[in-house]
Amino acid sequence: MKEAGINCATLAVFAWARLEPEEGVYEFDWLEDIINTLYENGIHTILATPTGAMPRWLTDKYEEVRKVDRNGVRRIHGNRHNFCPSSPVMREKAYMLDEKLSERFGKHPGVAAWHISNEYAGDNHESDCHCPLCQKAFQEWLKERYGTIDALNHAWWTDFWSNHINDWEEIHSPVPYGEENLKGLILDWKRFTSDRLLNFCEGEIAAVRKYSDQPMVCNLMGFFRPMNYFKWAKSLDIVSLDNYPFWHSERDENVLAGEAAAIFDLMRSLKHQPFLIMESVPSSVNWAPRCILKRPGMLELSSMQMIAHGSESVQYFQWRKGRGSAEKYHGAVIDHKNGGNTRTYREVAALGERLSKLPSDLLSSFNQARIAIVYDWENCWAVENAEAVLNPFSCYKRWLVYYRALRSFGVNIDIIDMESSLEGYDAVIAPLNYMYRGDYMERVKQYTEKGGTYVTTYWSGEVDDSDLCFTGSHPLREMLGVRHEETDVRPLWQENHVLYQGKAYEIRDICAVVHEESAEVLGTYEQDYYQGMPAVTMNRYGEGNAYLIAAECGEDFMKAVFSDIFNRLSIHNPLTNEVPYGVEVTERTTEDGRSYVFAMNFNREPLKMEISQPYRDVETGEEFSDHLTLARWQCRVLQKKEF
Ligand code: GLA
């Protein structure tokens, strides 16, 4: 491990059956031996609470800990990430073990942080438990949210299809053999499911906190749909990520690089602080459709990309491949054969060495962003559940097109939700803001009035927190300076375009039909009954500008629109005026204002690009005055020459 440059290891993630082999019998000595050995060798431990998988004595003796799935079937023992979060027994047993672990190791100098459980709700993507205890908890949650049954009936619009609810106890979670159409019920069940598991996690944190001051970390899974990570992040000290792009599964590495970048930016933005990579794979996962090994060089580039976006660690799942069971072929630093004499091991060791030599103040630096893009979990739950326009509807995939277009400019981007502050951003990009929650709408108006640039799209401003449609007019009608009339979807057999700045851009799917009031029309529809009507508008509002992109086109169109907006706001890439295709640029700035620029080439070919000022490679010392060279899959860490 030392030779491989490893200075931190996560331990005991699923070790419940070893740590508590019988109810109330704790065996921690073996764990202490490992923690001690690591520590004596300069390796810190991130110690897990082992609640991600339940031991058999627990599931055998206490039926209630096993969750009931959406078909009403109570699970038998097996798998992981599948306990009932409402079960008092589960809470008692898990928290007791957590407390004991913390009592024993909470002050151990080798324990650097706590890894709370594992990928809460992971694996089966059915994170909800439908048991009687969870039904009761849901009813209580709803009482708290709505106060009166009348308020709930109104919010869920229950007169439709005779859904009127008389008593809280009549409410049941959405299931295929019961109610599956009441939109408000479905949305609230998603909210509850995320809150319930978070509440369980908070209990674990409180138990560990009794004896330890070390940071509490959960390993999150990027844009994992069932859990609202913006809410989760508030209860965690540090956000960490398990990151598994299927490298080389696309002909063009840039596709996956863009998605990985979005995930990293999300992780950093959740707490607006650096994050950790808790898991990544040195070679390949065992669960992809095609388990393609990372080609030489990709481990280094993909790991440097994590640092470039704000991570402070590169950790792997896993150190050594197990000989048996579920993940015996999952990539690891050490394979079943050949010890350290493998390509993968050598690449891990080389990366370890590189990371250890990076300038030390990089660790006190941060990716400052002038631009934010809104991604809101509750909004996505609601828009995917809308049953309108396009069925099914992937909020994330459509949102990603906007993110990619922004990313291509090579400037830092924060990802915020509707509760996040908008202050300090020059531009807020808000695609597919179908739901306006809480005071978001008011804050958007204030932000724009005070000089911000707000860019929103079709299929925005449709419903309130309860998924009830706004009536009368679009809530931001005055600010956008347009009147929304209807939302169309392009028939597949018919092409249509947006005409913008002398070019025609193909429309993918959605076309909002709007009428300009005070807004200036920047782009129009080429065909159909809305030919010549506004497709892109800008409205002056107070000191700021509000844009509406009414039609859904591809990345090239978004780039054209964003380019004009960025020029107007003087938002420029720190390195170059034109970021070549496949090159990613990010910037981390230290507390005293020193800036590190990361330039990454995801193309399979080397390239030479123009740069707008002289830079020096801080690792190799090479100097570049007007052109920068990047080898295939190279990441350079650069500083302006004057430093
Ligand atoms: C997740 C889990 C690990 C392991 C890896 C495999 O991230 O946390 O326990 O199963 O996936 O890729």
XYZ file of C-alpha atoms and ligand atoms in Angstrom:
655
model
C 0.000 0.000 0.000
C 2.802 2.391 0.858
C 4.546 1.624 -2.391
C 1.303 2.366 -4.223
C 1.119 5.784 -2.545
C -1.934 4.875 -0.503
C -2.333 6.918 2.669
C -5.958 6.264 3.538
C -8.165 3.165 3.610
C -11.871 2.648 4.215
C -12.616 -0.278 6.513
C -15.477 -2.440 7.740
C -18.130 -1.301 5.273
C -20.222 -4.488 5.449
C -18.629 -6.170 8.467
C -21.643 -6.311 10.786
C -21.687 -10.123 10.985
C -18.020 -10.096 12.048
C -18.236 -7.166 14.428
C -21.384 -8.436 16.143
C -21.506 -12.165 15.401
C -24.295 -12.676 17.925
C -26.805 -10.200 19.208
C -25.050 -7.959 21.742
C -21.675 -9.734 21.389
C -19.097 -7.369 19.954
C -15.747 -8.475 18.515
C -13.623 -5.497 17.594
C -10.076 -6.729 18.254
C -9.445 -7.830 14.685
C -10.492 -4.413 13.424
C -8.252 -2.659 15.906
C -5.296 -4.719 14.710
C -5.858 -3.570 11.157
C -6.373 0.079 12.116
C -3.185 -0.044 14.197
C -1.122 -1.682 11.490
C -2.262 0.864 8.952
C -1.624 3.751 11.294
C 1.857 2.553 12.175
C 2.556 2.632 8.454
C 1.256 6.140 7.910
C -2.132 5.114 6.565
C -5.290 6.606 8.017
C -8.611 4.818 8.262
C -12.012 6.015 7.221
C -14.074 3.774 9.436
C -17.472 2.613 8.258
C -20.556 1.883 10.250
C -21.325 -1.575 8.867
C -25.071 -1.191 8.502
C -25.147 -1.573 4.706
C -25.805 -5.310 5.056
C -27.614 -7.041 7.905
C -26.368 -10.128 9.737
C -28.522 -13.225 9.723
C -29.252 -13.256 13.455
C -30.925 -9.875 13.001
C -33.073 -10.729 9.995
C -34.031 -14.140 11.427
C -35.095 -12.936 14.824
C -36.737 -9.632 13.848
C -38.900 -9.799 10.761
C -39.603 -6.048 10.845
C -36.030 -5.131 9.817
C -36.575 -6.672 6.388
C -38.231 -4.291 4.024
C -41.518 -4.863 2.203
C -41.236 -4.197 -1.516
C -43.718 -2.399 -3.747
C -45.532 -5.655 -4.478
C -46.211 -6.102 -0.780
C -43.667 -8.899 -0.392
C -41.504 -8.918 2.707
C -37.956 -9.752 1.712
C -36.223 -12.757 3.156
C -32.593 -12.486 4.244
C -30.062 -11.521 1.597
C -28.378 -8.797 -0.426
C -27.659 -5.380 1.057
C -28.988 -1.828 1.342
C -32.453 -3.170 2.039
C -33.422 -2.675 5.653
C -36.599 -0.951 6.809
C -35.621 2.563 7.923
C -38.646 2.852 10.206
C -38.047 -0.321 12.175
C -37.358 0.512 15.855
C -35.415 -2.749 16.163
C -33.186 -1.878 13.208
C -32.543 1.544 14.672
C -31.805 0.157 18.112
C -29.381 -2.516 16.892
C -27.622 -0.353 14.314
C -27.219 2.648 16.597
C -25.976 0.483 19.448
C -23.284 -1.019 17.257
C -22.353 2.429 15.923
C -22.054 3.743 19.438
C -19.862 0.835 20.528
C -17.602 1.302 17.506
C -17.285 4.976 18.205
C -16.598 4.340 21.887
C -13.754 2.062 20.896
C -12.320 3.900 17.880
C -13.775 7.407 18.004
C -10.609 8.915 19.400
C -8.118 6.584 17.739
C -5.507 8.819 16.061
C -5.615 6.604 12.988
C -9.332 7.182 12.364
C -9.659 10.233 10.130
C -13.378 10.146 9.371
C -16.546 8.059 9.584
C -18.127 6.457 6.560
C -21.767 6.201 7.536
C -23.297 2.964 6.240
C -22.904 2.552 2.484
C -24.639 3.989 -0.560
C -27.938 4.365 1.259
C -30.701 2.997 -0.998
C -28.176 1.762 -3.510
C -28.275 -1.322 -5.703
C -31.893 -2.010 -6.486
C -33.113 1.563 -7.034
C -36.224 0.668 -5.070
C -35.267 2.491 -1.982
C -38.697 2.504 -0.449
C -40.099 0.143 2.141
C -43.883 -0.332 2.129
C -44.278 -2.086 5.469
C -46.921 -1.065 8.034
C -44.323 0.860 10.060
C -43.381 2.921 7.019
C -47.055 3.535 6.169
C -47.560 4.912 9.678
C -44.438 7.043 9.415
C -45.620 8.356 6.041
C -48.981 9.353 7.521
C -47.193 11.207 10.321
C -44.894 12.903 7.802
C -47.933 14.046 5.822
C -49.657 15.362 8.956
C -46.615 17.454 9.640
C -46.475 18.726 6.073
C -50.159 19.570 5.589
C -51.590 20.031 9.093
C -55.164 19.265 8.014
C -56.697 16.581 5.867
C -58.446 19.326 3.853
C -55.092 20.825 2.960
C -53.865 17.435 1.836
C -57.008 16.818 -0.247
C -56.525 20.157 -1.938
C -52.825 19.590 -2.597
C -53.436 16.164 -4.078
C -56.547 17.328 -5.970
C -58.371 14.279 -4.713
C -61.840 15.063 -6.066
C -60.582 13.768 -9.377
C -61.371 10.037 -9.757
C -63.089 9.965 -6.350
C -59.891 9.995 -4.402
C -61.146 12.031 -1.443
C -59.342 11.085 1.764
C -61.257 11.232 5.057
C -58.602 10.185 7.495
C -54.810 10.050 7.580
C -54.970 6.331 8.241
C -56.555 5.693 4.843
C -53.373 6.785 3.121
C -51.229 4.070 1.579
C -47.987 4.380 -0.361
C -48.240 4.175 -4.175
C -48.098 0.521 -5.248
C -48.889 -1.337 -8.483
C -51.781 -3.156 -6.839
C -53.259 0.097 -5.492
C -52.990 3.781 -6.267
C -50.437 4.813 -8.865
C -51.951 7.869 -10.488
C -52.374 10.391 -7.718
C -49.484 12.675 -8.639
C -49.294 14.430 -5.270
C -49.161 11.089 -3.446
C -46.354 9.857 -5.654
C -44.355 13.046 -5.237
C -44.799 13.113 -1.460
C -43.869 9.437 -1.216
C -40.586 10.214 -2.987
C -39.945 13.106 -0.629
C -40.798 10.944 2.356
C -38.618 8.040 1.180
C -35.579 10.289 0.888
C -36.323 11.994 4.222
C -36.932 8.702 6.002
C -33.615 7.189 5.086
C -31.859 10.460 5.834
C -33.525 10.413 9.218
C -32.111 6.927 9.787
C -28.681 8.147 8.728
C -28.907 11.106 11.100
C -29.530 8.593 13.875
C -26.324 6.792 12.938
C -24.431 10.080 12.901
C -25.777 10.981 16.353
C -24.726 7.579 17.716
C -21.179 7.903 16.382
C -20.983 11.547 17.464
C -21.306 10.524 21.114
C -17.649 9.542 21.213
C -16.065 11.071 18.141
C -15.438 14.524 16.718
C -14.239 13.258 13.370
C -16.098 14.233 10.181
C -19.131 12.218 9.079
C -19.155 11.204 5.446
C -21.652 9.321 3.272
C -20.699 7.869 -0.075
C -23.181 9.319 -2.539
C -23.929 8.214 -6.083
C -24.002 11.331 -8.218
C -27.440 12.136 -9.591
C -28.954 9.046 -7.910
C -32.635 9.750 -8.413
C -34.303 8.407 -5.247
C -32.387 10.524 -2.705
C -32.440 14.318 -2.582
C -28.734 14.841 -1.992
C -29.037 18.604 -1.490
C -31.040 17.821 1.630
C -28.701 14.999 2.634
C -25.615 17.162 2.329
C -26.862 19.439 5.102
C -26.487 16.575 7.587
C -23.024 15.511 6.431
C -19.667 17.083 7.206
C -18.121 16.039 3.917
C -19.655 14.830 0.678
C -18.018 11.838 -0.942
C -18.676 10.122 -4.230
C -18.569 6.629 -5.682
C -17.697 7.166 -9.300
C -17.928 4.521 -12.010
C -18.121 5.785 -15.594
C -17.927 2.969 -18.160
C -14.814 4.334 -19.843
C -14.330 3.364 -23.507
C -17.900 2.143 -23.866
C -18.411 5.063 -26.274
C -16.253 5.712 -29.301
C -15.691 9.228 -27.991
C -14.302 9.604 -24.433
C -15.676 13.118 -24.332
C -19.208 11.798 -23.847
C -18.415 10.148 -20.526
C -16.001 12.882 -19.501
C -18.849 15.396 -19.727
C -21.091 13.296 -17.565
C -18.359 12.659 -14.997
C -17.704 16.396 -14.869
C -21.369 17.062 -14.103
C -21.297 14.558 -11.259
C -18.139 16.082 -9.755
C -19.544 19.594 -10.035
C -22.684 18.412 -8.276
C -20.710 16.822 -5.448
C -18.658 19.974 -4.934
C -21.724 22.203 -5.082
C -23.781 20.202 -2.561
C -21.926 21.755 0.352
C -20.006 24.298 -1.667
C -16.784 22.765 -0.449
C -14.250 20.226 -1.727
C -15.446 16.627 -1.757
C -13.835 13.210 -1.572
C -13.794 10.410 -4.090
C -14.605 7.440 -1.887
C -14.710 4.808 -4.617
C -13.510 4.510 -8.168
C -12.181 1.507 -10.001
C -8.566 1.113 -11.108
C -9.499 -1.223 -13.974
C -13.152 -2.119 -14.620
C -16.292 -2.861 -12.664
C -17.794 -6.354 -12.879
C -21.378 -5.167 -13.307
C -21.243 -3.186 -16.557
C -22.856 -4.685 -19.659
C -19.307 -4.861 -21.072
C -16.558 -4.784 -18.448
C -13.940 -2.948 -20.492
C -10.618 -2.358 -18.731
C -9.398 1.201 -18.421
C -6.836 1.612 -21.161
C -3.329 2.671 -20.089
C -3.476 6.348 -19.173
C -7.186 6.549 -18.423
C -6.796 5.816 -14.717
C -4.524 8.828 -14.431
C -6.613 11.180 -16.557
C -9.947 10.210 -15.002
C -8.446 10.571 -11.502
C -6.904 13.946 -12.271
C -10.320 15.012 -13.560
C -11.720 14.368 -10.079
C -9.087 16.632 -8.536
C -9.652 19.211 -11.261
C -13.306 19.522 -10.247
C -12.681 19.817 -6.515
C -11.988 16.374 -5.084
C -9.341 16.053 -2.394
C -8.870 12.323 -2.752
C -8.685 9.466 -5.190
C -9.815 6.269 -3.497
C -10.480 2.893 -5.020
C -12.935 0.166 -4.556
C -11.123 -2.069 -3.875
C -7.644 -2.796 -2.574
C -7.593 -6.518 -3.326
C -9.995 -8.697 -5.285
C -11.874 -11.180 -3.110
C -11.644 -14.824 -4.047
C -15.335 -15.463 -3.982
C -18.872 -14.183 -4.015
C -20.521 -11.253 -5.690
C -17.642 -8.978 -6.612
C -14.742 -11.359 -7.049
C -14.117 -9.992 -10.545
C -14.547 -6.361 -9.598
C -11.448 -4.334 -10.411
C -8.957 -3.744 -7.602
C -5.469 -2.431 -7.048
C -4.271 -5.992 -6.386
C -5.545 -8.784 -8.620
C -5.968 -12.488 -7.766
C -2.631 -13.189 -9.400
C 0.758 -11.524 -9.857
C 0.866 -9.379 -6.719
C 2.193 -5.947 -7.609
C 3.484 -7.102 -10.957
C 0.545 -5.838 -13.001
C -0.077 -2.928 -15.296
C -2.937 -1.743 -13.092
C -0.830 -1.771 -9.931
C 1.954 0.155 -11.657
C -0.515 2.760 -12.896
C -1.979 3.146 -9.405
C 1.509 3.557 -7.943
C 2.509 6.104 -10.600
C -0.633 8.101 -9.926
C 0.014 7.910 -6.168
C 3.413 9.398 -6.759
C 2.072 12.130 -8.983
C -0.597 13.115 -6.452
C 1.921 13.214 -3.628
C 3.981 15.760 -5.567
C 1.184 18.150 -6.457
C 1.655 21.612 -4.927
C 0.467 21.456 -1.325
C -1.684 24.590 -1.543
C -3.888 22.840 -4.086
C -5.577 21.295 -1.079
C -6.673 24.678 0.167
C -7.992 25.712 -3.228
C -11.530 25.701 -4.530
C -13.366 25.856 -7.847
C -14.998 29.290 -7.788
C -17.846 29.567 -10.271
C -19.559 32.601 -11.772
C -22.210 30.450 -13.380
C -24.735 28.146 -11.803
C -27.107 25.667 -13.373
C -30.202 24.582 -11.466
C -30.774 20.877 -10.889
C -33.485 20.232 -8.349
C -34.419 16.733 -7.180
C -38.029 17.520 -6.313
C -38.461 19.257 -9.640
C -37.114 16.212 -11.456
C -39.388 13.859 -9.543
C -42.334 16.043 -10.456
C -41.497 16.610 -14.108
C -40.849 12.920 -14.710
C -44.181 12.201 -13.108
C -46.100 14.855 -15.052
C -47.460 12.507 -17.714
C -47.458 15.139 -20.390
C -45.445 16.332 -23.366
C -43.170 13.268 -23.645
C -43.583 9.899 -21.962
C -41.329 8.726 -20.474
C -39.401 11.888 -19.691
C -35.828 11.873 -18.427
C -35.194 15.125 -16.645
C -31.533 14.285 -16.105
C -30.762 13.395 -19.724
C -32.400 16.516 -21.068
C -30.806 18.670 -18.385
C -27.393 17.203 -19.223
C -27.478 18.719 -22.705
C -27.459 22.161 -21.076
C -24.692 21.229 -18.692
C -22.553 19.916 -21.555
C -23.045 23.045 -23.584
C -21.954 25.138 -20.594
C -19.005 22.873 -19.831
C -17.675 23.211 -23.363
C -16.641 26.783 -22.517
C -14.208 25.452 -19.935
C -15.376 27.689 -17.120
C -16.300 26.472 -13.644
C -19.960 25.682 -13.111
C -21.836 25.224 -9.850
C -24.921 23.057 -9.699
C -27.575 24.410 -7.364
C -31.112 23.502 -6.384
C -34.141 25.728 -5.847
C -33.279 26.300 -2.209
C -29.678 27.340 -2.892
C -28.629 30.954 -2.836
C -28.421 32.678 -6.215
C -26.253 35.464 -4.864
C -22.878 35.988 -6.410
C -23.538 34.273 -9.726
C -23.324 36.295 -12.924
C -25.666 33.901 -14.669
C -28.126 31.279 -13.470
C -29.192 28.741 -16.067
C -32.494 27.106 -15.171
C -33.564 24.463 -17.692
C -36.776 22.522 -17.202
C -37.783 24.266 -13.999
C -41.230 22.701 -14.252
C -41.899 23.188 -10.531
C -41.316 26.455 -8.670
C -40.796 25.447 -5.068
C -40.815 27.512 -1.914
C -39.658 31.079 -2.425
C -37.549 30.218 -5.495
C -39.683 32.287 -7.849
C -39.435 35.369 -5.641
C -35.690 34.957 -5.248
C -35.275 34.570 -9.001
C -37.073 37.865 -9.524
C -34.944 39.636 -6.922
C -31.779 38.143 -8.366
C -32.608 39.339 -11.867
C -33.863 42.706 -10.743
C -30.578 43.329 -8.977
C -28.580 42.659 -12.130
C -28.402 38.892 -12.555
C -28.807 37.051 -15.826
C -31.434 34.349 -15.625
C -31.874 31.872 -18.451
C -34.817 29.523 -18.429
C -36.533 27.218 -20.884
C -39.736 25.642 -22.166
C -41.552 23.412 -19.659
C -40.745 25.726 -16.772
C -43.038 27.448 -14.273
C -45.818 24.906 -14.687
C -46.624 23.808 -11.120
C -46.205 24.767 -7.477
C -44.744 22.698 -4.615
C -47.805 20.457 -4.592
C -47.636 19.771 -8.314
C -50.722 21.939 -8.832
C -50.675 23.885 -12.090
C -50.333 27.643 -11.950
C -53.394 29.329 -13.394
C -53.962 32.688 -15.046
C -50.519 33.243 -16.446
C -46.959 32.008 -16.196
C -45.611 33.109 -12.793
C -42.630 34.826 -14.409
C -44.622 36.405 -17.251
C -43.633 39.941 -16.368
C -39.992 39.096 -15.794
C -39.653 37.099 -19.018
C -41.719 39.616 -20.957
C -43.618 36.906 -22.812
C -47.024 35.286 -22.585
C -46.974 31.492 -22.663
C -49.778 29.958 -24.621
C -49.158 26.258 -25.229
C -46.472 23.574 -25.359
C -46.064 21.474 -28.465
C -43.956 18.447 -29.312
C -42.495 18.155 -32.801
C -44.055 15.288 -34.761
C -41.252 12.845 -35.522
C -41.880 12.978 -39.276
C -41.539 16.725 -39.451
C -38.376 18.788 -39.177
C -38.413 22.210 -37.681
C -35.699 24.700 -36.821
C -34.952 27.658 -34.667
C -33.479 30.551 -36.596
C -30.922 32.236 -34.391
C -28.265 34.757 -35.427
C -28.508 33.754 -39.074
C -28.252 29.990 -38.477
C -30.872 27.255 -38.399
C -30.770 24.793 -35.480
C -32.718 21.587 -35.544
C -35.454 21.235 -32.965
C -35.369 17.989 -30.991
C -38.687 17.723 -29.232
C -40.378 20.467 -27.256
C -41.610 23.796 -28.635
C -43.292 26.327 -26.366
C -45.603 28.684 -28.179
C -45.155 32.121 -26.632
C -46.003 35.720 -27.534
C -43.567 38.530 -26.900
C -44.789 41.338 -24.679
C -41.873 43.439 -23.448
C -39.179 40.918 -24.499
C -36.845 41.292 -27.432
C -37.057 38.367 -29.864
C -33.621 36.862 -30.565
C -34.666 33.709 -32.388
C -37.799 32.455 -34.135
C -39.432 29.229 -35.292
C -38.871 28.333 -38.905
C -42.040 26.386 -39.600
C -45.453 25.155 -38.562
C -48.306 27.275 -37.277
C -45.901 29.093 -34.976
C -43.540 30.013 -37.813
C -41.943 33.398 -37.133
C -42.987 33.376 -33.494
C -40.410 33.733 -30.696
C -38.149 30.774 -29.904
C -35.496 32.755 -27.970
C -36.237 35.955 -26.102
C -34.505 38.374 -23.770
C -36.190 40.805 -21.448
C -34.642 43.589 -19.458
C -35.889 43.314 -15.888
C -34.621 45.822 -13.326
C -30.863 45.799 -13.665
C -30.740 42.286 -15.123
C -31.827 40.212 -18.084
C -34.198 37.275 -18.294
C -33.849 34.886 -21.235
C -36.308 32.301 -22.401
C -35.247 29.432 -24.632
C -38.642 28.262 -25.853
C -37.500 25.389 -28.072
C -35.485 22.307 -27.284
C -32.581 21.936 -29.704
C -29.191 20.221 -29.458
C -25.946 21.230 -27.791
C -24.757 23.375 -30.732
C -27.739 25.675 -30.335
C -27.290 26.047 -26.578
C -23.619 26.809 -27.163
C -24.517 29.579 -29.577
C -26.939 31.135 -27.090
C -24.569 30.768 -24.124
C -21.678 32.153 -26.113
C -23.583 35.389 -26.706
C -24.582 35.592 -23.047
C -21.035 34.916 -21.816
C -19.602 37.529 -24.146
C -22.018 40.070 -22.822
C -21.038 39.173 -19.245
C -17.304 38.985 -20.064
C -17.095 35.423 -18.845
C -13.982 33.956 -20.405
C -12.018 30.779 -20.179
C -8.852 31.385 -18.128
C -6.641 29.604 -20.639
C -7.904 30.078 -24.147
C -10.432 31.880 -26.289
C -11.513 28.679 -27.987
C -11.574 25.373 -26.092
C -10.892 22.593 -28.616
C -13.292 19.676 -28.791
C -12.513 17.005 -26.177
C -10.512 19.341 -23.961
C -11.777 20.085 -20.499
C -10.592 23.106 -18.532
C -11.238 23.852 -14.869
C -9.702 26.217 -12.375
C -8.989 25.908 -8.660
C -8.108 29.056 -6.763
C -6.253 29.094 -3.449
C -7.271 31.191 -0.486
C -4.602 33.752 -1.355
C -5.761 34.007 -4.957
C -3.290 31.715 -6.741
C -5.031 29.941 -9.532
C -4.328 26.444 -10.875
C -5.733 25.693 -14.280
C -6.299 22.062 -15.243
C -6.230 21.261 -18.954
C -7.337 17.726 -19.850
C -7.302 16.134 -23.257
C -9.933 13.412 -23.592
C -9.215 13.013 -27.306
C -7.345 9.935 -28.472
C -4.923 12.175 -30.369
C -2.423 14.723 -29.079
C -3.219 18.344 -29.767
C -1.868 21.824 -29.785
C -4.114 24.663 -28.740
C -3.831 28.419 -28.663
C -3.648 30.005 -25.261
C -4.455 33.579 -24.406
C -1.522 34.173 -22.061
C 1.704 32.424 -21.024
C 1.397 29.453 -18.689
C 3.801 27.115 -16.905
C 3.227 23.451 -16.158
C 3.693 23.284 -12.380
C 4.732 19.635 -12.473
C 7.143 19.517 -15.409
C 8.256 23.144 -15.425
C 7.540 23.442 -19.167
C 6.627 26.920 -20.294
C 4.079 27.831 -22.954
C 3.740 31.298 -24.388
C 1.045 31.181 -27.063
C 0.397 27.481 -27.663
C -0.112 24.554 -25.308
C 0.530 20.942 -26.212
C -1.462 18.102 -24.705
C -0.646 14.459 -25.326
C -3.443 11.908 -25.735
C -5.271 11.688 -22.370
C -2.931 14.104 -20.676
C -3.893 16.362 -17.802
C -1.658 19.345 -17.192
C -1.780 21.475 -14.067
C -0.852 25.006 -15.080
C -0.182 28.344 -13.531
C 0.087 31.740 -15.105
C 3.716 32.494 -15.715
C 3.969 35.451 -13.351
C 3.583 33.139 -10.323
C -20.549 0.407 -4.844
C -20.408 -0.156 -3.451
C -19.252 -1.088 -3.283
C -19.096 -1.981 -4.480
C -18.968 -1.138 -5.706
C -18.764 -1.948 -6.950
O -20.016 1.642 -5.026
O -20.353 0.848 -2.474
O -19.500 -1.838 -2.122
O -20.195 -2.820 -4.580
O -20.140 -0.400 -5.889
O -18.631 -1.154 -8.077
